[in-house]
Short mmCIF file of C-alpha atoms and ligand atoms in Angstrom, two decimals:
data_model
loop_
_atom_site.label_atom_id
_atom_site.label_comp_id
_atom_site.label_asym_id
_atom_site.label_seq_id
_atom_site.Cartn_x
_atom_site.Cartn_y
_atom_site.Cartn_z
CA MET O 19 -89.31 -1.69 51.33
CA ARG O 20 -91.12 -4.93 52.12
CA LEU O 21 -92.86 -5.14 55.48
CA SER O 22 -92.45 -8.87 55.76
CA SER O 23 -89.99 -11.28 54.29
CA ARG O 24 -92.09 -14.41 54.65
CA LEU O 25 -94.24 -15.57 51.79
CA ASP O 26 -96.89 -17.10 54.04
CA ILE O 27 -97.43 -13.86 55.96
CA ILE O 28 -97.77 -11.76 52.81
CA ILE O 29 -100.10 -14.26 51.11
CA ARG O 30 -102.32 -14.73 54.17
CA ASP O 31 -102.56 -10.95 54.64
CA ASN O 32 -103.71 -10.65 51.03
CA LEU O 33 -106.33 -13.34 51.50
CA ASN O 34 -107.70 -11.79 54.67
CA ARG O 35 -108.43 -8.60 52.75
CA LEU O 36 -111.61 -8.71 50.63
CA PRO O 37 -112.31 -12.42 51.30
CA ALA O 38 -115.24 -12.58 48.86
CA GLU O 39 -113.13 -11.45 45.87
CA PRO O 40 -112.57 -14.12 43.18
CA PHE O 41 -108.99 -15.30 43.32
CA ILE O 42 -108.33 -18.70 41.79
CA TRP O 43 -109.96 -20.10 38.66
CA TRP O 44 -109.98 -23.88 38.90
CA GLN O 45 -111.95 -26.33 36.84
CA LYS O 46 -114.18 -23.66 35.31
CA THR O 47 -115.14 -21.81 38.50
CA TRP O 48 -113.69 -19.01 40.57
CA TRP O 49 -112.65 -19.67 44.16
CA SER O 50 -112.79 -16.64 46.44
CA ARG O 51 -109.82 -15.49 48.51
CA GLY O 52 -111.68 -16.74 51.58
CA ALA O 53 -112.20 -20.22 50.11
CA PHE O 54 -108.52 -20.49 49.26
CA LEU O 55 -107.54 -19.35 52.76
CA GLU O 56 -109.77 -22.08 54.19
CA LEU O 57 -107.89 -24.66 52.13
CA ILE O 58 -104.55 -23.30 53.42
CA GLU O 59 -105.83 -23.58 56.98
CA GLU O 60 -107.06 -27.12 56.38
CA CYS O 61 -103.63 -28.10 55.01
CA GLU O 62 -101.89 -26.45 57.94
CA GLU O 63 -104.04 -28.28 60.46
CA ARG O 64 -103.43 -31.62 58.75
CA LEU O 65 -99.68 -31.11 58.57
CA ARG O 66 -99.48 -30.01 62.19
CA ALA O 67 -101.53 -33.03 63.28
CA SER O 68 -99.23 -35.24 61.16
CA ASN O 69 -96.26 -33.92 63.17
CA PHE O 70 -94.55 -32.04 60.36
CA LYS O 71 -91.92 -29.84 62.00
CA LYS O 72 -90.11 -26.57 61.44
CA GLY O 73 -87.13 -26.90 59.09
CA GLN O 74 -88.42 -30.13 57.49
CA ARG O 75 -89.22 -30.71 53.83
CA LEU O 76 -92.35 -32.01 52.13
CA ALA O 77 -92.23 -33.25 48.53
CA LEU O 78 -95.11 -32.49 46.17
CA LEU O 79 -95.44 -34.66 43.09
CA MET O 80 -98.55 -33.39 41.43
CA PRO O 81 -99.82 -31.13 38.69
CA ASN O 82 -100.60 -27.44 39.23
CA SER O 83 -103.58 -27.26 41.56
CA PRO O 84 -105.08 -25.35 44.50
CA VAL O 85 -103.82 -28.04 46.87
CA LEU O 86 -100.24 -27.67 45.64
CA LEU O 87 -100.29 -23.93 46.36
CA ALA O 88 -102.21 -24.21 49.64
CA THR O 89 -99.90 -26.94 50.93
CA ALA O 90 -96.87 -24.80 50.06
CA VAL O 91 -98.27 -21.84 52.04
CA ALA O 92 -99.14 -24.15 54.97
CA VAL O 93 -95.64 -25.68 54.96
CA TRP O 94 -94.09 -22.19 55.02
CA ARG O 95 -96.30 -21.18 57.90
CA LEU O 96 -95.00 -24.18 59.84
CA GLY O 97 -91.41 -23.13 59.03
CA GLY O 98 -90.72 -25.86 56.47
CA ALA O 99 -89.86 -26.05 52.77
CA VAL O 100 -91.60 -27.70 49.82
CA VAL O 101 -89.68 -29.77 47.31
CA LEU O 102 -91.40 -29.43 43.96
CA ILE O 103 -90.56 -32.47 41.88
CA ASP O 104 -91.65 -33.15 38.33
CA PHE O 105 -93.85 -36.24 38.71
CA ARG O 106 -93.14 -37.13 35.09
CA SER O 107 -89.36 -37.20 35.55
CA GLY O 108 -89.21 -41.01 35.40
CA TYR O 109 -88.91 -43.43 38.32
CA VAL O 110 -85.09 -43.46 38.69
CA PRO O 111 -84.46 -39.67 38.82
CA LEU O 112 -87.60 -39.18 40.88
CA ILE O 113 -86.49 -41.60 43.61
CA ARG O 114 -82.96 -40.19 43.50
CA GLN O 115 -84.33 -36.68 44.02
CA LEU O 116 -86.68 -37.73 46.83
CA CYS O 117 -83.89 -39.55 48.70
CA HIS O 118 -81.50 -36.63 48.23
CA ALA O 119 -84.08 -34.12 49.50
CA ASP O 120 -84.48 -36.13 52.73
CA VAL O 121 -88.19 -35.39 52.99
CA PHE O 122 -90.70 -35.91 55.79
CA ALA O 123 -93.17 -37.34 53.26
CA ALA O 124 -94.28 -37.14 49.65
CA LEU O 125 -97.75 -36.15 48.51
CA THR O 126 -99.01 -37.22 45.13
CA TYR O 127 -102.34 -37.52 43.36
CA ARG O 128 -104.46 -40.19 41.71
CA GLY O 129 -102.71 -39.93 38.34
CA CYS O 130 -99.48 -41.15 39.97
CA GLU O 131 -100.83 -43.93 42.20
CA ASP O 132 -98.45 -46.47 40.72
CA LEU O 133 -95.50 -44.50 42.15
CA VAL O 134 -96.65 -44.99 45.74
CA PRO O 135 -95.30 -48.53 46.37
CA LEU O 136 -92.00 -47.61 44.68
CA ILE O 137 -91.55 -44.53 46.86
CA SER O 138 -92.69 -46.34 50.01
CA GLU O 139 -90.14 -49.08 49.32
CA GLU O 140 -87.44 -46.44 49.85
CA GLY O 141 -88.84 -45.74 53.32
CA ILE O 142 -90.49 -42.47 52.25
CA PRO O 143 -94.16 -42.25 53.29
CA CYS O 144 -96.23 -41.31 50.28
CA SER O 145 -99.93 -40.34 50.28
CA VAL O 146 -102.36 -39.93 47.43
CA ILE O 147 -104.46 -36.81 47.87
CA SER O 148 -107.07 -34.94 45.86
CA LEU O 149 -106.10 -31.77 43.98
CA ASP O 150 -108.45 -29.49 45.88
CA THR O 151 -108.53 -30.69 49.48
CA LEU O 152 -106.33 -32.25 52.18
CA ASP O 153 -108.84 -33.82 54.50
CA GLU O 154 -106.79 -36.52 56.21
CA ASN O 155 -103.59 -36.62 58.24
CA ILE O 156 -100.59 -37.88 56.30
CA PRO O 157 -98.01 -40.39 57.46
CA GLY O 158 -94.51 -38.90 57.79
CA ARG O 159 -91.08 -39.87 59.09
CA PRO O 160 -88.39 -38.09 61.05
CA CYS O 161 -86.04 -36.11 58.81
CA ALA O 162 -83.30 -33.55 59.43
CA GLU O 163 -84.42 -30.05 60.42
CA GLU O 164 -82.71 -27.24 58.52
CA GLY O 165 -83.09 -23.45 58.75
CA GLU O 166 -86.49 -21.86 58.25
CA GLU O 167 -85.32 -19.52 55.51
CA THR O 168 -85.63 -22.03 52.64
CA ALA O 169 -89.07 -21.93 51.01
CA VAL O 170 -88.72 -24.19 47.96
CA ILE O 171 -86.21 -26.70 46.65
CA PHE O 172 -86.23 -27.23 42.89
CA TYR O 173 -84.43 -29.97 41.03
CA THR O 174 -82.97 -28.81 37.77
CA SER O 175 -80.67 -30.17 35.16
CA GLY O 176 -80.57 -26.99 33.10
CA THR O 177 -80.31 -28.12 29.53
CA THR O 178 -77.57 -30.67 30.17
CA GLY O 179 -76.00 -32.66 32.98
CA GLU O 180 -76.97 -34.24 36.28
CA PRO O 181 -79.93 -32.91 38.29
CA LYS O 182 -79.05 -30.51 41.05
CA ALA O 183 -81.10 -29.19 43.98
CA VAL O 184 -81.51 -25.43 44.31
CA PRO O 185 -82.76 -24.16 47.68
CA LEU O 186 -84.53 -20.80 47.28
CA THR O 187 -85.30 -18.71 50.33
CA HIS O 188 -88.35 -16.56 51.04
CA ASP O 189 -86.13 -13.52 50.39
CA ASN O 190 -84.81 -14.89 47.08
CA LEU O 191 -88.32 -15.49 45.74
CA LEU O 192 -89.82 -12.24 47.04
CA ASP O 193 -86.97 -10.14 45.65
CA CYS O 194 -87.31 -11.80 42.26
CA ILE O 195 -91.06 -11.07 42.24
CA GLU O 196 -90.53 -7.44 43.27
CA GLY O 197 -87.76 -7.16 40.67
CA CYS O 198 -90.05 -8.41 37.86
CA VAL O 199 -93.01 -6.25 38.84
CA GLU O 200 -90.95 -3.10 39.15
CA HIS O 201 -89.01 -3.88 35.95
CA ILE O 202 -91.80 -4.26 33.45
CA ASP O 203 -94.04 -1.63 34.98
CA MET O 204 -97.15 -2.92 33.20
CA LEU O 205 -98.71 -5.39 35.62
CA ASN O 206 -101.74 -4.15 37.49
CA GLU O 207 -104.10 -5.46 40.14
CA ASP O 208 -106.76 -6.47 37.61
CA ASP O 209 -104.44 -8.86 35.81
CA VAL O 210 -105.25 -12.55 35.58
CA PHE O 211 -102.25 -14.86 35.19
CA LEU O 212 -102.24 -18.20 33.45
CA ASN O 213 -100.71 -20.83 35.73
CA ALA O 214 -100.26 -23.66 33.22
CA LEU O 215 -96.48 -24.17 33.14
CA PRO O 216 -95.53 -27.04 35.50
CA ASN O 217 -94.98 -25.63 38.98
CA SER O 218 -92.09 -28.06 39.45
CA ASN O 219 -90.23 -25.61 37.23
CA VAL O 220 -89.14 -22.34 38.82
CA PHE O 221 -90.38 -20.14 35.96
CA GLY O 222 -93.82 -21.77 36.04
CA PHE O 223 -94.00 -21.56 39.81
CA LEU O 224 -92.70 -18.03 40.31
CA CYS O 225 -94.29 -16.21 37.38
CA GLY O 226 -97.51 -18.23 37.01
CA ALA O 227 -98.37 -19.04 40.64
CA LEU O 228 -96.37 -17.18 43.27
CA LEU O 229 -96.28 -13.70 41.74
CA PRO O 230 -100.08 -13.47 41.63
CA LEU O 231 -100.36 -14.86 45.19
CA VAL O 232 -97.91 -12.28 46.50
CA LYS O 233 -99.33 -9.40 44.47
CA ALA O 234 -102.95 -10.38 45.26
CA THR O 235 -103.92 -10.74 41.60
CA ARG O 236 -105.99 -13.56 40.16
CA GLN O 237 -104.73 -16.71 38.44
CA ALA O 238 -106.24 -19.49 36.36
CA ILE O 239 -104.76 -22.85 37.30
CA LEU O 240 -104.54 -25.57 34.66
CA THR O 241 -103.14 -29.01 35.40
CA SER O 242 -101.66 -29.10 31.92
CA PHE O 243 -101.31 -26.84 28.92
CA MET O 244 -102.37 -29.71 26.65
CA PRO O 245 -104.55 -29.92 24.70
CA VAL O 246 -103.76 -26.38 23.64
CA GLU O 247 -107.36 -25.72 22.50
CA SER O 248 -108.62 -26.30 26.08
CA SER O 249 -106.02 -23.88 27.40
CA MET O 250 -107.15 -21.29 24.90
CA ASP O 251 -110.74 -21.79 26.04
CA ALA O 252 -109.63 -21.39 29.66
CA ILE O 253 -107.77 -18.17 28.77
CA LYS O 254 -111.01 -16.86 27.31
CA ASN O 255 -113.31 -18.04 30.10
CA ALA O 256 -111.09 -16.87 32.95
CA GLU O 257 -110.27 -13.66 31.03
CA VAL O 258 -106.54 -14.27 31.40
CA THR O 259 -104.45 -11.18 30.67
CA ILE O 260 -100.86 -12.39 31.20
CA VAL O 261 -99.63 -15.70 29.84
CA THR O 262 -96.29 -17.00 31.09
CA ALA O 263 -95.05 -19.58 28.64
CA VAL O 264 -92.07 -21.42 27.24
CA PRO O 265 -91.51 -21.03 23.48
CA THR O 266 -93.05 -24.47 22.76
CA MET O 267 -96.34 -23.34 24.31
CA ILE O 268 -96.31 -20.16 22.23
CA ALA O 269 -95.68 -22.21 19.07
CA LEU O 270 -98.60 -24.48 20.04
CA MET O 271 -100.92 -21.49 20.47
CA VAL O 272 -99.84 -20.05 17.13
CA GLY O 273 -100.53 -23.44 15.52
CA ALA O 274 -103.96 -23.67 17.14
CA VAL O 275 -104.94 -20.19 15.97
CA SER O 276 -103.79 -20.90 12.44
CA ARG O 277 -106.08 -23.97 12.53
CA GLY O 278 -109.02 -21.76 13.52
CA ALA O 279 -108.96 -21.56 17.34
CA ALA O 280 -110.27 -18.26 18.68
CA VAL O 281 -107.96 -15.85 20.48
CA SER O 282 -109.23 -14.31 23.68
CA SER O 283 -109.39 -10.53 23.55
CA SER O 284 -108.49 -10.48 27.26
CA MET O 285 -104.83 -11.38 26.62
CA ARG O 286 -102.44 -8.42 27.01
CA CYS O 287 -99.02 -9.97 26.91
CA ILE O 288 -97.04 -13.20 26.78
CA LEU O 289 -93.94 -13.56 28.95
CA SER O 290 -91.63 -16.08 27.32
CA GLY O 291 -88.79 -17.75 29.19
CA GLY O 292 -86.90 -20.94 29.87
CA ASP O 293 -85.49 -21.29 26.39
CA ARG O 294 -84.59 -19.33 23.25
CA LEU O 295 -87.63 -17.84 21.54
CA PRO O 296 -87.23 -18.31 17.78
CA ALA O 297 -87.73 -14.98 15.98
CA ASP O 298 -90.35 -16.40 13.60
CA ILE O 299 -92.48 -17.70 16.50
CA SER O 300 -92.34 -14.33 18.19
CA LYS O 301 -93.38 -12.60 14.96
CA ARG O 302 -96.19 -15.05 14.24
CA ALA O 303 -97.41 -14.80 17.84
CA ALA O 304 -97.56 -11.01 17.61
CA GLY O 305 -99.44 -11.29 14.29
CA LEU O 306 -101.81 -14.20 14.96
CA LEU O 307 -102.38 -13.82 18.70
CA GLY O 308 -102.28 -10.04 18.50
CA VAL O 309 -100.24 -9.61 21.67
CA PRO O 310 -96.61 -8.69 22.28
CA VAL O 311 -94.22 -11.39 23.44
CA LEU O 312 -91.61 -10.31 25.98
CA GLN O 313 -88.70 -12.73 26.00
CA GLY O 314 -86.86 -12.93 29.30
CA TYR O 315 -83.90 -14.91 30.55
CA GLY O 316 -83.39 -16.68 33.79
CA LEU O 317 -82.47 -19.82 35.60
CA THR O 318 -83.44 -21.78 38.68
CA GLU O 319 -80.47 -20.56 40.75
CA ALA O 320 -81.71 -16.95 40.26
CA SER O 321 -85.31 -17.72 41.35
CA SER O 322 -86.26 -17.73 37.64
CA VAL O 323 -85.93 -14.26 36.08
CA VAL O 324 -82.62 -12.43 35.57
CA ALA O 325 -83.46 -10.16 32.62
CA LEU O 326 -86.60 -8.96 30.85
CA PRO O 327 -87.33 -6.25 28.31
CA PRO O 328 -88.26 -3.20 30.38
CA SER O 329 -91.46 -2.62 28.43
CA ILE O 330 -93.43 -3.70 25.38
CA ASN O 331 -91.96 -0.79 23.47
CA ALA O 332 -88.40 -1.55 24.45
CA VAL O 333 -87.82 -4.96 22.90
CA LYS O 334 -84.59 -5.40 20.93
CA PRO O 335 -84.48 -8.28 18.44
CA GLY O 336 -82.28 -11.13 19.62
CA SER O 337 -81.98 -9.72 23.14
CA VAL O 338 -83.54 -10.98 26.38
CA GLY O 339 -83.85 -7.47 27.81
CA THR O 340 -82.11 -5.73 30.67
CA LEU O 341 -81.20 -6.93 34.17
CA LEU O 342 -83.71 -6.79 37.03
CA SER O 343 -82.58 -4.32 39.67
CA CYS O 344 -81.96 -7.14 42.16
CA VAL O 345 -79.31 -8.73 39.93
CA GLU O 346 -75.77 -7.59 39.09
CA ALA O 347 -73.78 -9.19 36.31
CA GLU O 348 -70.25 -9.50 34.99
CA ILE O 349 -69.02 -10.99 31.75
CA ARG O 350 -65.83 -12.93 32.47
CA SER O 351 -63.31 -14.92 30.47
CA ASP O 352 -62.91 -18.65 31.17
CA GLU O 353 -59.93 -17.64 33.35
CA GLY O 354 -62.15 -15.38 35.49
CA GLU O 355 -60.99 -12.00 34.17
CA VAL O 356 -63.80 -9.39 33.94
CA LEU O 357 -64.23 -8.42 30.27
CA PRO O 358 -65.12 -4.96 28.96
CA GLN O 359 -68.67 -4.11 27.82
CA GLY O 360 -69.49 -5.53 24.40
CA ARG O 361 -67.26 -8.59 24.77
CA GLU O 362 -68.67 -12.10 24.79
CA GLY O 363 -67.94 -14.36 27.77
CA ARG O 364 -69.29 -16.26 30.75
CA LEU O 365 -72.15 -14.56 32.52
CA TRP O 366 -71.66 -14.35 36.31
CA ILE O 367 -74.45 -12.95 38.47
CA ARG O 368 -75.08 -12.01 42.09
CA GLY O 369 -77.97 -10.47 43.98
CA SER O 370 -80.70 -10.95 46.51
CA SER O 371 -82.72 -13.26 44.24
CA VAL O 372 -79.76 -15.60 43.64
CA ALA O 373 -79.34 -18.80 45.68
CA LYS O 374 -76.23 -19.11 47.85
CA CYS O 375 -75.50 -22.79 47.27
CA TYR O 376 -76.81 -26.13 46.05
CA PHE O 377 -78.63 -28.23 48.62
CA ARG O 378 -76.31 -30.87 50.11
CA ASN O 379 -73.80 -30.67 47.28
CA PRO O 380 -70.61 -28.91 48.43
CA GLU O 381 -68.60 -29.99 45.36
CA LEU O 382 -71.00 -28.46 42.87
CA THR O 383 -71.44 -25.41 45.11
CA ALA O 384 -67.66 -24.86 45.05
CA GLU O 385 -67.66 -25.28 41.28
CA ARG O 386 -70.34 -22.70 40.49
CA PHE O 387 -70.47 -20.25 43.45
CA ALA O 388 -67.50 -18.01 44.35
CA ASP O 389 -67.24 -14.85 46.50
CA GLY O 390 -70.97 -14.22 46.38
CA TRP O 391 -71.09 -14.66 42.59
CA PHE O 392 -72.68 -17.46 40.58
CA ASP O 393 -71.39 -18.79 37.27
CA THR O 394 -74.45 -19.22 35.03
CA CYS O 395 -72.37 -21.15 32.44
CA ASP O 396 -74.22 -19.11 29.81
CA ILE O 397 -72.12 -17.28 27.24
CA ALA O 398 -73.47 -13.79 26.76
CA ARG O 399 -72.72 -10.14 26.04
CA PHE O 400 -74.23 -6.76 26.88
CA ASP O 401 -74.70 -3.94 24.39
CA GLU O 402 -74.00 -0.32 25.21
CA GLU O 403 -77.57 0.13 26.55
CA GLY O 404 -77.31 -2.80 28.95
CA TYR O 405 -79.35 -5.24 26.82
CA LEU O 406 -78.33 -8.85 27.27
CA TYR O 407 -77.72 -11.26 24.37
CA LEU O 408 -77.23 -14.98 24.90
CA VAL O 409 -74.65 -16.60 22.68
CA GLY O 410 -74.38 -20.16 23.95
CA ARG O 411 -73.76 -22.34 26.95
CA ALA O 412 -70.26 -22.87 28.29
CA CYS O 413 -71.11 -26.50 28.97
CA ASP O 414 -72.73 -26.80 25.54
CA VAL O 415 -69.44 -26.29 23.78
CA ILE O 416 -68.20 -28.66 21.14
CA PHE O 417 -64.42 -28.82 20.62
CA VAL O 418 -63.61 -29.39 16.97
CA GLY O 419 -59.91 -29.78 16.32
CA GLY O 420 -59.17 -27.42 19.23
CA PHE O 421 -61.73 -24.82 18.13
CA LYS O 422 -64.70 -23.96 20.33
CA VAL O 423 -68.15 -24.24 18.76
CA TYR O 424 -71.17 -23.03 20.74
CA ALA O 425 -74.05 -25.35 19.90
CA ARG O 426 -76.48 -22.44 20.10
CA GLU O 427 -74.77 -20.54 17.28
CA VAL O 428 -75.12 -23.50 14.92
CA GLU O 429 -78.72 -24.07 16.05
CA LYS O 430 -79.54 -20.43 15.40
CA THR O 431 -78.14 -20.69 11.88
CA LEU O 432 -80.10 -23.84 11.09
CA ASN O 433 -83.27 -22.39 12.64
CA GLU O 434 -83.01 -19.47 10.21
CA HIS O 435 -83.25 -21.83 7.22
CA PRO O 436 -86.73 -21.40 5.71
CA LEU O 437 -87.51 -25.15 5.74
CA VAL O 438 -86.28 -25.84 9.27
CA HIS O 439 -88.74 -25.90 12.14
CA GLU O 440 -86.19 -26.63 14.84
CA ALA O 441 -82.59 -27.80 15.25
CA ALA O 442 -80.51 -29.16 18.13
CA VAL O 443 -76.77 -29.58 17.92
CA ILE O 444 -74.41 -31.84 19.87
CA GLY O 445 -70.76 -32.95 19.69
CA VAL O 446 -69.93 -36.47 18.63
CA PRO O 447 -66.51 -37.90 19.61
CA ARG O 448 -63.99 -38.54 16.80
CA SER O 449 -60.44 -39.72 17.22
CA ILE O 450 -58.79 -37.07 15.03
CA SER O 451 -60.77 -33.89 15.55
CA GLY O 452 -61.85 -34.61 19.15
CA GLU O 453 -65.47 -33.93 18.25
CA ILE O 454 -67.52 -33.16 15.21
CA VAL O 455 -70.77 -31.23 15.03
CA LYS O 456 -73.96 -33.26 14.63
CA ALA O 457 -77.33 -31.59 14.08
CA PHE O 458 -80.81 -32.97 14.65
CA VAL O 459 -83.38 -31.25 12.51
CA VAL O 460 -87.17 -31.17 12.51
CA LEU O 461 -88.41 -29.80 9.19
CA LYS O 462 -91.47 -27.61 8.87
CA LYS O 463 -94.68 -29.56 8.26
CA GLY O 464 -94.86 -30.99 4.74
CA GLU O 465 -91.39 -29.72 3.76
CA ARG O 466 -88.49 -31.75 2.41
CA ALA O 467 -84.78 -31.01 2.46
CA SER O 468 -81.62 -33.05 2.19
CA ALA O 469 -78.72 -33.08 4.65
CA LYS O 470 -76.46 -31.88 1.83
CA GLU O 471 -78.65 -28.85 1.22
CA LEU O 472 -78.57 -27.83 4.89
CA ILE O 473 -74.84 -28.40 5.15
CA GLU O 474 -74.26 -26.18 2.07
CA TYR O 475 -76.44 -23.53 3.69
CA CYS O 476 -74.40 -23.66 6.91
CA LYS O 477 -71.15 -23.44 4.94
CA LYS O 478 -72.25 -20.03 3.69
CA LYS O 479 -72.99 -18.75 7.17
CA LEU O 480 -70.53 -20.41 9.53
CA SER O 481 -66.77 -20.96 9.87
CA TYR O 482 -65.85 -24.30 8.34
CA TYR O 483 -65.25 -26.08 11.67
CA LYS O 484 -68.72 -25.08 12.93
CA VAL O 485 -70.56 -26.65 9.99
CA PRO O 486 -72.40 -29.86 10.98
CA ARG O 487 -70.79 -32.99 9.52
CA ILE O 488 -73.85 -35.11 10.23
CA ILE O 489 -77.49 -34.12 9.97
CA GLU O 490 -80.17 -36.44 11.26
CA PHE O 491 -83.80 -35.66 10.47
CA VAL O 492 -86.23 -36.39 13.31
CA THR O 493 -89.97 -35.88 13.65
CA GLU O 494 -89.73 -34.40 17.14
CA MET O 495 -87.17 -33.57 19.83
CA PRO O 496 -87.01 -35.27 23.24
CA ARG O 497 -88.26 -32.68 25.73
CA SER O 498 -88.41 -32.02 29.46
CA ALA O 499 -91.65 -31.23 31.30
CA ILE O 500 -91.39 -27.56 30.39
CA GLY O 501 -90.48 -28.23 26.80
CA GLU O 502 -86.69 -27.78 26.87
CA ILE O 503 -84.86 -30.10 24.48
CA VAL O 504 -83.12 -32.85 26.45
CA LYS O 505 -79.88 -33.19 24.55
CA ARG O 506 -78.55 -36.17 26.47
CA LYS O 507 -81.33 -38.19 24.84
CA LEU O 508 -80.06 -37.36 21.34
CA SER O 509 -78.06 -40.16 19.82
CA LYS O 510 -74.30 -39.72 19.31
CA ASP O 511 -74.17 -42.46 16.64
P1 AMP X 23 -83.26 -23.92 34.22
O1 AMP X 23 -82.47 -23.54 35.43
O2 AMP X 23 -83.52 -25.37 34.10
O3 AMP X 23 -84.50 -23.08 34.10
O4 AMP X 23 -82.38 -23.57 32.93
C1 AMP X 23 -81.83 -22.29 32.78
C2 AMP X 23 -81.12 -22.20 31.47
O5 AMP X 23 -82.07 -22.08 30.39
C3 AMP X 23 -80.27 -20.95 31.39
O6 AMP X 23 -79.03 -21.09 32.03
C4 AMP X 23 -80.16 -20.77 29.88
O7 AMP X 23 -79.14 -21.58 29.36
C5 AMP X 23 -81.51 -21.28 29.37
N1 AMP X 23 -82.41 -20.13 29.08
C6 AMP X 23 -83.28 -19.53 29.88
N2 AMP X 23 -83.92 -18.52 29.24
C7 AMP X 23 -83.41 -18.48 27.99
C8 AMP X 23 -83.65 -17.66 26.84
N3 AMP X 23 -84.55 -16.69 26.81
N4 AMP X 23 -82.90 -17.92 25.73
C9 AMP X 23 -82.00 -18.92 25.73
N5 AMP X 23 -81.74 -19.73 26.77
C10 AMP X 23 -82.43 -19.51 27.89
#
């Protein structure tokens, strides 16, 4: 049973204990708990003096940094919420998100100075601050005051579609953290987490930054995972034990090691999430990095993690593990009927870590939330031991002559081809069949293959209507900040 349900109280209590203990590794040195608490207090004082009020929102457009975390804790202490926006999301979506979030002000850093006039033009005060101090008051504006329970608002587009705002409460985030810690039963107080995934993404924020703050364990903050060699040096120097990563980061580390980069002996485990982990990357990571990779599954609306393998010794190939105790799930048909165990269908979830609605979007809320349940739009099944397998995405379905094709199934088939590094599949409109399957393929370095060869391969493995009609070879995929493939940027021609 938790004594408090506010993040700021728990984090400040942790920092008040053993203030001289090293806590945050930033730019090659350790900050003590006391030094970090001082930064939180500085931020709090500045925000209070700037007239930031309970129930208001403050947008942070900056890389992972002590100031990002300290400002978040200060905002919570004042009863507000932070809106963590990906500062690389491009001017149009960024402004749209800022206006939708109705923020008191936006804080950014020197690397984004050119955004300031554009944001200010929309009437949103925007200040440029340093990444390790907040030593001046910030201009703000009146904005609506909502309840104090929301801690963070994330903007997400999942893998497809329009961005949506997910308000996560203190309880949602704390229950997800407790759920993860209790589930994997391998984290301990001496662990050092790598906080290198963008904190504008819920997985990066919760598993890389917030979990260690709440559990009073150390973290190494990196503004970026690139170049990968520097991250590997940081892992070694800060003696990182737990790396939270998306599959692209794991592939980058494997590549770096195969080119001669040294692996830190401190690393104990990699937690992979956010996207499908290709089996060959997982195998190569275990071999070359010498640590197990635990692939989990989650989404923003569930505060990040929904399922994880329960331990290093309980990983089933192709599965994303078992459900955290704070989450319940049902597999339902498209018509809403609950399907028996073993059947494939839409994954619905509910629980204390799951959001209750989208922020200021009643239409989308009505579409995805019903009777306390949330429709993940992921197609999945459970085996008899409760292990979860993801099959595809309901909104990533291609209709070929009336047949349903899950893009992920075709991608999985192509990814298994020995010459294919990575594949992404979309539907392309056609007057007769409705849609046809088009695949984008990145070949392994130095390899050659023809479209015909890959199509023949698919014909052996897939029903005829699932076989791609068009294959386009590309050198790389368009990706989001956390490395997910952005399919809407793939050409339908
Ligand atoms: P987001 O809310 O932007 O983090 O996106 C969540 C979506 O990412 C989920 O609904 C899944 O479709 C996908 N996803 C997350 N983890 C995995 C995984 N391990 N394997 C495949 N897809 C995943």
